[in-house]
mmCIF file of C-alpha atoms in Angstrom:
data_model
loop_
_atom_site.group_PDB
_atom_site.id
_atom_site.type_symbol
_atom_site.label_atom_id
_atom_site.label_comp_id
_atom_site.label_asym_id
_atom_site.label_seq_id
_atom_site.Cartn_x
_atom_site.Cartn_y
_atom_site.Cartn_z
ATOM 1 C CA MET A 1 0.028 -0.002 0.109
ATOM 2 C CA ALA A 2 1.369 3.416 -0.910
ATOM 3 C CA SER A 3 2.105 5.533 2.124
ATOM 4 C CA GLN A 4 2.993 9.167 2.793
ATOM 5 C CA LEU A 5 5.071 10.784 5.515
ATOM 6 C CA LYS A 6 4.309 14.272 6.459
ATOM 7 C CA VAL A 7 7.315 15.889 8.141
ATOM 8 C CA ASP A 8 9.208 19.178 7.983
ATOM 9 C CA THR A 9 12.658 17.857 9.142
ATOM 10 C CA ILE A 10 14.269 14.573 8.958
ATOM 11 C CA THR A 11 16.814 13.762 11.592
ATOM 12 C CA GLY A 12 18.885 10.573 12.159
ATOM 13 C CA VAL A 13 18.442 8.764 15.461
ATOM 14 C CA THR A 14 22.033 7.593 16.098
ATOM 15 C CA THR A 15 23.573 10.672 14.421
ATOM 16 C CA ALA A 16 21.338 13.657 13.789
ATOM 17 C CA GLY A 17 23.097 14.502 10.413
ATOM 18 C CA SER A 18 23.107 10.969 9.081
ATOM 19 C CA VAL A 19 20.080 9.118 7.535
ATOM 20 C CA ALA A 20 20.700 6.032 5.398
ATOM 21 C CA VAL A 21 18.566 5.441 2.272
ATOM 22 C CA THR A 22 18.392 2.110 0.581
ATOM 23 C CA GLY A 23 19.901 2.180 -2.896
ATOM 24 C CA GLU A 24 18.105 1.264 -6.133
ATOM 25 C CA GLY A 25 19.525 -2.190 -6.245
ATOM 26 C CA ASN A 26 18.318 -2.958 -2.771
ATOM 27 C CA SER A 27 21.625 -4.249 -1.637
ATOM 28 C CA THR A 28 23.255 -1.203 -0.041
ATOM 29 C CA THR A 29 22.570 2.192 1.440
ATOM 30 C CA THR A 30 23.709 5.602 0.761
ATOM 31 C CA ASN A 31 23.930 8.614 3.077
ATOM 32 C CA LEU A 32 20.967 10.943 2.415
ATOM 33 C CA GLN A 33 22.519 14.134 3.690
ATOM 34 C CA GLN A 34 25.777 13.676 2.057
ATOM 35 C CA GLY A 35 24.361 12.750 -1.341
ATOM 36 C CA LEU A 36 22.041 15.892 -1.585
ATOM 37 C CA LEU A 37 23.274 18.888 -3.551
ATOM 38 C CA LYS A 38 23.779 21.726 -1.049
ATOM 39 C CA HIS A 39 23.665 24.522 -3.630
ATOM 40 C CA TRP A 40 22.677 25.053 -7.178
ATOM 41 C CA CYS A 41 22.178 28.040 -9.572
ATOM 42 C CA ARG A 42 21.349 28.566 -13.121
ATOM 43 C CA TYR A 43 22.595 31.815 -14.314
ATOM 44 C CA ASP A 44 23.061 34.148 -17.363
ATOM 45 C CA GLY A 45 26.375 35.736 -16.929
ATOM 46 C CA ALA A 46 25.773 38.278 -19.704
ATOM 47 C CA GLU A 47 22.840 40.021 -17.953
ATOM 48 C CA GLY A 48 22.626 42.411 -15.192
ATOM 49 C CA THR A 49 20.640 40.149 -13.011
ATOM 50 C CA PRO A 50 22.270 36.799 -13.786
ATOM 51 C CA THR A 51 20.494 34.395 -11.412
ATOM 52 C CA ARG A 52 17.529 32.579 -13.078
ATOM 53 C CA ASP A 53 16.774 30.169 -10.219
ATOM 54 C CA SER A 54 18.782 28.960 -7.349
ATOM 55 C CA PHE A 55 18.869 26.936 -4.057
ATOM 56 C CA ASN A 56 20.792 27.973 -0.884
ATOM 57 C CA GLN A 57 22.126 31.095 -2.605
ATOM 58 C CA ALA A 58 22.376 34.315 -0.660
ATOM 59 C CA SER A 59 23.855 36.395 -3.516
ATOM 60 C CA PHE A 60 25.491 36.351 -6.995
ATOM 61 C CA THR A 61 28.375 38.772 -7.589
ATOM 62 C CA ASP A 62 29.783 39.447 -11.106
ATOM 63 C CA ASN A 63 33.359 40.431 -10.524
ATOM 64 C CA GLY A 64 34.129 41.078 -14.123
ATOM 65 C CA THR A 65 34.147 39.416 -17.438
ATOM 66 C CA GLY A 66 33.352 35.614 -16.908
ATOM 67 C CA ASP A 67 34.143 35.829 -13.206
ATOM 68 C CA TYR A 68 31.254 35.029 -10.839
ATOM 69 C CA VAL A 69 30.968 34.460 -7.109
ATOM 70 C CA MET A 70 27.897 32.856 -5.512
ATOM 71 C CA ALA A 71 27.546 33.141 -1.736
ATOM 72 C CA PHE A 72 25.688 30.453 0.143
ATOM 73 C CA ILE A 73 22.969 31.118 2.656
ATOM 74 C CA ASN A 74 23.908 28.167 4.807
ATOM 75 C CA ASN A 75 27.519 27.694 4.605
ATOM 76 C CA MET A 76 29.534 24.427 3.933
ATOM 77 C CA ALA A 77 31.472 22.694 6.676
ATOM 78 C CA ASN A 78 34.753 23.463 4.856
ATOM 79 C CA ALA A 79 36.247 24.415 1.518
ATOM 80 C CA ASN A 80 36.535 20.748 0.436
ATOM 81 C CA HIS A 81 33.139 20.476 -1.288
ATOM 82 C CA ALA A 82 32.853 19.079 -4.839
ATOM 83 C CA PRO A 83 31.701 21.702 -7.354
ATOM 84 C CA ILE A 84 29.754 20.847 -10.540
ATOM 85 C CA ILE A 85 29.943 23.328 -13.328
ATOM 86 C CA GLY A 86 28.578 23.385 -16.922
ATOM 87 C CA SER A 87 27.633 25.656 -19.668
ATOM 88 C CA GLY A 88 24.615 25.389 -21.850
ATOM 89 C CA ASP A 89 25.855 28.267 -23.961
ATOM 90 C CA TRP A 90 25.876 27.643 -27.783
ATOM 91 C CA ARG A 91 29.495 28.813 -27.779
ATOM 92 C CA THR A 92 30.394 25.945 -25.366
ATOM 93 C CA HIS A 93 32.502 28.011 -22.920
ATOM 94 C CA GLY A 94 35.216 26.367 -21.072
ATOM 95 C CA MET A 95 34.660 26.717 -17.297
ATOM 96 C CA GLU A 96 37.439 26.911 -14.977
ATOM 97 C CA ASN A 97 36.988 25.873 -11.364
ATOM 98 C CA THR A 98 38.290 28.700 -9.185
ATOM 99 C CA ASP A 99 36.422 27.205 -6.186
ATOM 100 C CA GLN A 100 39.714 25.953 -4.798
ATOM 101 C CA ALA A 101 40.685 29.408 -3.861
ATOM 102 C CA THR A 102 37.574 30.123 -1.701
ATOM 103 C CA THR A 103 36.138 29.228 1.624
ATOM 104 C CA ALA A 104 33.176 27.273 2.886
ATOM 105 C CA ASN A 105 30.633 29.990 2.121
ATOM 106 C CA THR A 106 31.232 30.680 -1.608
ATOM 107 C CA GLY A 107 31.486 28.997 -4.941
ATOM 108 C CA ASP A 108 33.507 30.596 -7.655
ATOM 109 C CA VAL A 109 33.544 30.114 -11.411
ATOM 110 C CA LEU A 110 35.524 31.656 -14.341
ATOM 111 C CA THR A 111 34.107 31.031 -17.734
ATOM 112 C CA ARG A 112 36.353 31.199 -20.864
ATOM 113 C CA ALA A 113 35.645 31.407 -24.685
ATOM 114 C CA PRO A 114 36.526 28.351 -26.646
ATOM 115 C CA ASN A 115 38.384 30.094 -29.468
ATOM 116 C CA ASN A 116 41.087 31.813 -27.417
ATOM 117 C CA ALA A 117 40.484 30.806 -23.803
ATOM 118 C CA SER A 118 40.170 34.414 -22.704
ATOM 119 C CA ALA A 119 37.688 35.193 -19.902
ATOM 120 C CA SER A 120 34.224 35.528 -21.451
ATOM 121 C CA ASP A 121 30.625 36.094 -20.060
ATOM 122 C CA CYS A 122 28.475 32.962 -20.507
ATOM 123 C CA ASP A 123 24.839 33.182 -21.511
ATOM 124 C CA GLU A 124 23.618 30.153 -19.778
ATOM 125 C CA ALA A 125 25.337 28.140 -17.231
ATOM 126 C CA GLY A 126 24.879 26.070 -14.166
ATOM 127 C CA HIS A 127 26.814 25.593 -10.831
ATOM 128 C CA ALA A 128 26.079 23.122 -8.106
ATOM 129 C CA ILE A 129 27.876 21.902 -4.933
ATOM 130 C CA ALA A 130 28.047 18.495 -3.337
ATOM 131 C CA GLY A 131 29.610 18.205 0.087
ATOM 132 C CA ASP A 132 28.971 18.585 3.734
ATOM 133 C CA LEU A 133 26.958 21.488 5.256
ATOM 134 C CA ALA A 134 28.254 23.101 8.377
ATOM 135 C CA MET B 1 18.150 2.677 18.492
ATOM 136 C CA ALA B 2 18.462 2.603 14.703
ATOM 137 C CA SER B 3 15.163 2.313 12.984
ATOM 138 C CA ILE B 4 13.873 1.820 9.339
ATOM 139 C CA LEU B 5 11.063 3.862 7.955
ATOM 140 C CA ARG B 6 9.281 2.476 4.883
ATOM 141 C CA VAL B 7 7.355 5.110 3.040
ATOM 142 C CA ASP B 8 6.659 6.049 -0.642
ATOM 143 C CA THR B 9 6.399 9.895 -0.395
ATOM 144 C CA LEU B 10 7.630 12.649 1.862
ATOM 145 C CA THR B 11 5.857 15.936 2.264
ATOM 146 C CA ASP B 12 6.191 18.784 4.726
ATOM 147 C CA ALA B 13 3.689 18.998 7.563
ATOM 148 C CA SER B 14 1.429 21.277 5.432
ATOM 149 C CA SER B 15 1.272 18.661 2.736
ATOM 150 C CA ASN B 16 3.399 20.855 0.444
ATOM 151 C CA ASN B 17 6.636 20.014 -1.358
ATOM 152 C CA SER B 18 5.913 16.388 -1.655
ATOM 153 C CA VAL B 19 8.549 14.180 -3.186
ATOM 154 C CA ALA B 20 8.548 10.500 -3.805
ATOM 155 C CA THR B 21 11.220 8.581 -1.917
ATOM 156 C CA SER B 22 12.308 7.225 -5.291
ATOM 157 C CA PHE B 23 13.414 10.711 -6.221
ATOM 158 C CA VAL B 24 15.243 11.150 -2.932
ATOM 159 C CA ALA B 25 17.163 7.952 -3.528
ATOM 160 C CA GLY B 26 17.558 8.453 -7.278
ATOM 161 C CA GLY B 27 18.451 12.160 -7.181
ATOM 162 C CA SER B 28 21.062 11.909 -4.460
ATOM 163 C CA ALA B 29 24.735 11.787 -5.490
ATOM 164 C CA LYS B 30 26.050 8.312 -4.861
ATOM 165 C CA ALA B 31 29.686 9.295 -4.716
ATOM 166 C CA TRP B 32 31.775 12.557 -4.716
ATOM 167 C CA ILE B 33 35.256 13.481 -4.014
ATOM 168 C CA ASN B 34 37.416 16.545 -3.595
ATOM 169 C CA MET B 35 41.101 15.611 -3.967
ATOM 170 C CA ASN B 36 44.473 17.074 -4.321
ATOM 171 C CA GLY B 37 46.081 15.594 -7.422
ATOM 172 C CA THR B 38 49.664 17.134 -6.941
ATOM 173 C CA GLY B 39 52.587 15.428 -5.298
ATOM 174 C CA THR B 40 51.398 12.556 -3.081
ATOM 175 C CA ILE B 41 47.700 12.677 -3.897
ATOM 176 C CA ALA B 42 45.284 13.129 -1.090
ATOM 177 C CA THR B 43 41.476 13.002 -0.580
ATOM 178 C CA ASN B 44 40.243 16.213 0.997
ATOM 179 C CA ASP B 45 36.650 15.026 1.472
ATOM 180 C CA SER B 46 34.494 12.341 -0.131
ATOM 181 C CA LEU B 47 31.324 10.240 -0.118
ATOM 182 C CA ASN B 48 31.445 6.517 -1.053
ATOM 183 C CA ILE B 49 35.126 6.590 -2.254
ATOM 184 C CA SER B 50 37.459 3.858 -1.120
ATOM 185 C CA GLY B 51 40.648 5.019 -2.752
ATOM 186 C CA THR B 52 42.598 6.923 -5.399
ATOM 187 C CA THR B 53 45.570 6.016 -7.571
ATOM 188 C CA ASP B 54 47.976 8.285 -9.298
ATOM 189 C CA ASN B 55 48.684 6.786 -12.757
ATOM 190 C CA GLY B 56 50.846 9.640 -13.971
ATOM 191 C CA THR B 57 50.437 13.203 -14.802
ATOM 192 C CA GLY B 58 46.946 14.265 -14.434
ATOM 193 C CA ASP B 59 45.834 10.703 -14.621
ATOM 194 C CA TYR B 60 43.869 9.355 -11.616
ATOM 195 C CA THR B 61 41.741 6.262 -10.802
ATOM 196 C CA ILE B 62 39.005 6.989 -8.405
ATOM 197 C CA THR B 63 37.524 3.792 -6.723
ATOM 198 C CA ILE B 64 33.937 3.568 -5.489
ATOM 199 C CA ASN B 65 33.273 1.873 -2.252
ATOM 200 C CA SER B 66 29.707 0.504 -2.727
ATOM 201 C CA ASN B 67 29.438 -0.149 -6.453
ATOM 202 C CA MET B 68 27.103 1.371 -8.936
ATOM 203 C CA ASN B 69 24.415 -0.982 -10.464
ATOM 204 C CA ASN B 70 25.861 -0.527 -13.883
ATOM 205 C CA ASP B 71 28.271 1.702 -15.818
ATOM 206 C CA ASP B 72 25.605 3.890 -17.241
ATOM 207 C CA PHE B 73 25.781 6.431 -14.392
ATOM 208 C CA SER B 74 26.302 10.122 -14.810
ATOM 209 C CA HIS B 75 29.788 11.359 -13.913
ATOM 210 C CA ILE B 76 30.983 15.044 -13.751
ATOM 211 C CA GLY B 77 34.461 16.181 -13.169
ATOM 212 C CA VAL B 78 35.914 19.656 -12.395
ATOM 213 C CA ALA B 79 39.662 20.497 -12.132
ATOM 214 C CA HIS B 80 41.414 23.570 -10.911
ATOM 215 C CA PHE B 81 44.827 24.792 -12.100
ATOM 216 C CA ASP B 82 46.800 27.656 -11.078
ATOM 217 C CA ASP B 83 48.013 28.879 -14.483
ATOM 218 C CA ALA B 84 49.070 32.296 -15.581
ATOM 219 C CA THR B 85 48.190 31.517 -19.127
ATOM 220 C CA ASN B 86 44.576 31.636 -20.317
ATOM 221 C CA GLY B 87 43.310 28.088 -20.648
ATOM 222 C CA ILE B 88 40.340 25.782 -20.673
ATOM 223 C CA TYR B 89 40.659 23.026 -17.987
ATOM 224 C CA THR B 90 38.860 19.718 -18.095
ATOM 225 C CA PHE B 91 38.616 16.650 -15.864
ATOM 226 C CA GLY B 92 37.022 13.535 -17.484
ATOM 227 C CA LEU B 93 37.475 10.242 -19.314
ATOM 228 C CA PRO B 94 40.580 10.344 -21.564
ATOM 229 C CA ASP B 95 40.631 10.493 -25.316
ATOM 230 C CA ASN B 96 40.931 7.497 -27.520
ATOM 231 C CA VAL B 97 40.410 4.833 -24.918
ATOM 232 C CA THR B 98 37.708 2.127 -24.532
ATOM 233 C CA PHE B 99 35.359 3.841 -22.104
ATOM 234 C CA SER B 100 34.269 0.578 -20.568
ATOM 235 C CA ASP B 101 37.740 0.175 -19.103
ATOM 236 C CA TYR B 102 37.768 3.741 -17.596
ATOM 237 C CA ARG B 103 34.154 3.826 -16.284
ATOM 238 C CA THR B 104 33.140 0.679 -14.509
ATOM 239 C CA THR B 105 30.604 -0.076 -11.654
ATOM 240 C CA GLY B 106 33.568 0.326 -9.201
ATOM 241 C CA LEU B 107 35.707 3.134 -10.620
ATOM 242 C CA VAL B 108 36.199 5.967 -12.947
ATOM 243 C CA ARG B 109 39.631 6.880 -14.304
ATOM 244 C CA TYR B 110 39.912 10.574 -15.253
ATOM 245 C CA GLU B 111 42.533 12.838 -16.647
ATOM 246 C CA ALA B 112 42.954 16.511 -15.959
ATOM 247 C CA ALA B 113 43.973 18.384 -19.045
ATOM 248 C CA PHE B 114 44.134 21.949 -20.404
ATOM 249 C CA VAL B 115 44.099 23.574 -23.809
ATOM 250 C CA HIS B 116 45.763 26.904 -24.301
ATOM 251 C CA ALA B 117 45.227 29.081 -27.378
ATOM 252 C CA THR B 118 48.649 28.209 -28.421
ATOM 253 C CA SER B 119 48.892 24.514 -27.182
ATOM 254 C CA ASN B 120 47.166 21.267 -27.761
ATOM 255 C CA ARG B 121 45.656 19.212 -25.017
ATOM 256 C CA THR B 122 48.113 18.724 -22.177
ATOM 257 C CA ASN B 123 47.637 16.707 -18.883
ATOM 258 C CA PHE B 124 48.406 18.437 -15.673
ATOM 259 C CA ASP B 125 48.371 17.613 -11.936
ATOM 260 C CA SER B 126 45.468 19.464 -10.479
ATOM 261 C CA ASP B 127 45.679 20.991 -6.911
ATOM 262 C CA GLU B 128 41.952 20.494 -6.641
ATOM 263 C CA CYS B 129 40.031 17.867 -8.813
ATOM 264 C CA CYS B 130 36.527 16.895 -8.070
ATOM 265 C CA VAL B 131 34.066 14.123 -9.327
ATOM 266 C CA THR B 132 30.352 13.732 -8.639
ATOM 267 C CA ILE B 133 28.461 10.599 -9.529
ATOM 268 C CA HIS B 134 24.712 10.167 -9.942
ATOM 269 C CA GLY B 135 22.932 6.954 -10.831
ATOM 270 C CA ASP B 136 21.771 3.813 -9.335
ATOM 271 C CA LEU B 137 23.634 1.860 -6.609
ATOM 272 C CA ALA B 138 23.989 -1.833 -6.938
#
């Protein structure tokens, strides 16, 4: 019988920040909290108001051509998160991860043009973060 | 005491924002890693990763702890490089290889490479390279 659980917050019993979810093959479990994306943003870096939609994002700063910084609302536990970046721009910009230089509360991206690798605004791009929340 | 909850759908207490638990399991990343690929390579943080191997310049094998159900999973890589020259940097499966050898249920073998305006694809050791995997667990 189908069932529905109504709840605002899910918390582990043994460890508050750890809930196991059974995997698709029914033979193992995965950590729910660690597997969830902690931030995502779809943006148009060529426009004055770049963010189209986002999750856990406090602000988006355009630091210059192709150079963007996204600040999180709820910070990450450390700077060792795993960024995911991609461009849907027809010009297929290369995207450099500059996240390494930053802290637990921002994600940085630099987009470059494919023809000469110079910094270039990107019309449509996405950025997401996997990792541990603070 | 540990407990198991069997349920098909989650919603908030106001019956909004419902999501099927199949989306929760299917939409969660099954593995990710943030690693330093320079010198003696080291894992900074990870989920469901059992180890890494340095195969040469920019060439890393990342081993998954609990295997994926098949090799059709989605995998995304990002590599950082401190480089004074404008370049495009990639982290992914190498060129001209049999993909099935480099992306199995238990590992991905990725290469970090750059292209400059004046140079062809060249491998480099990345001071921060990351992989995220979505798909079905075994």
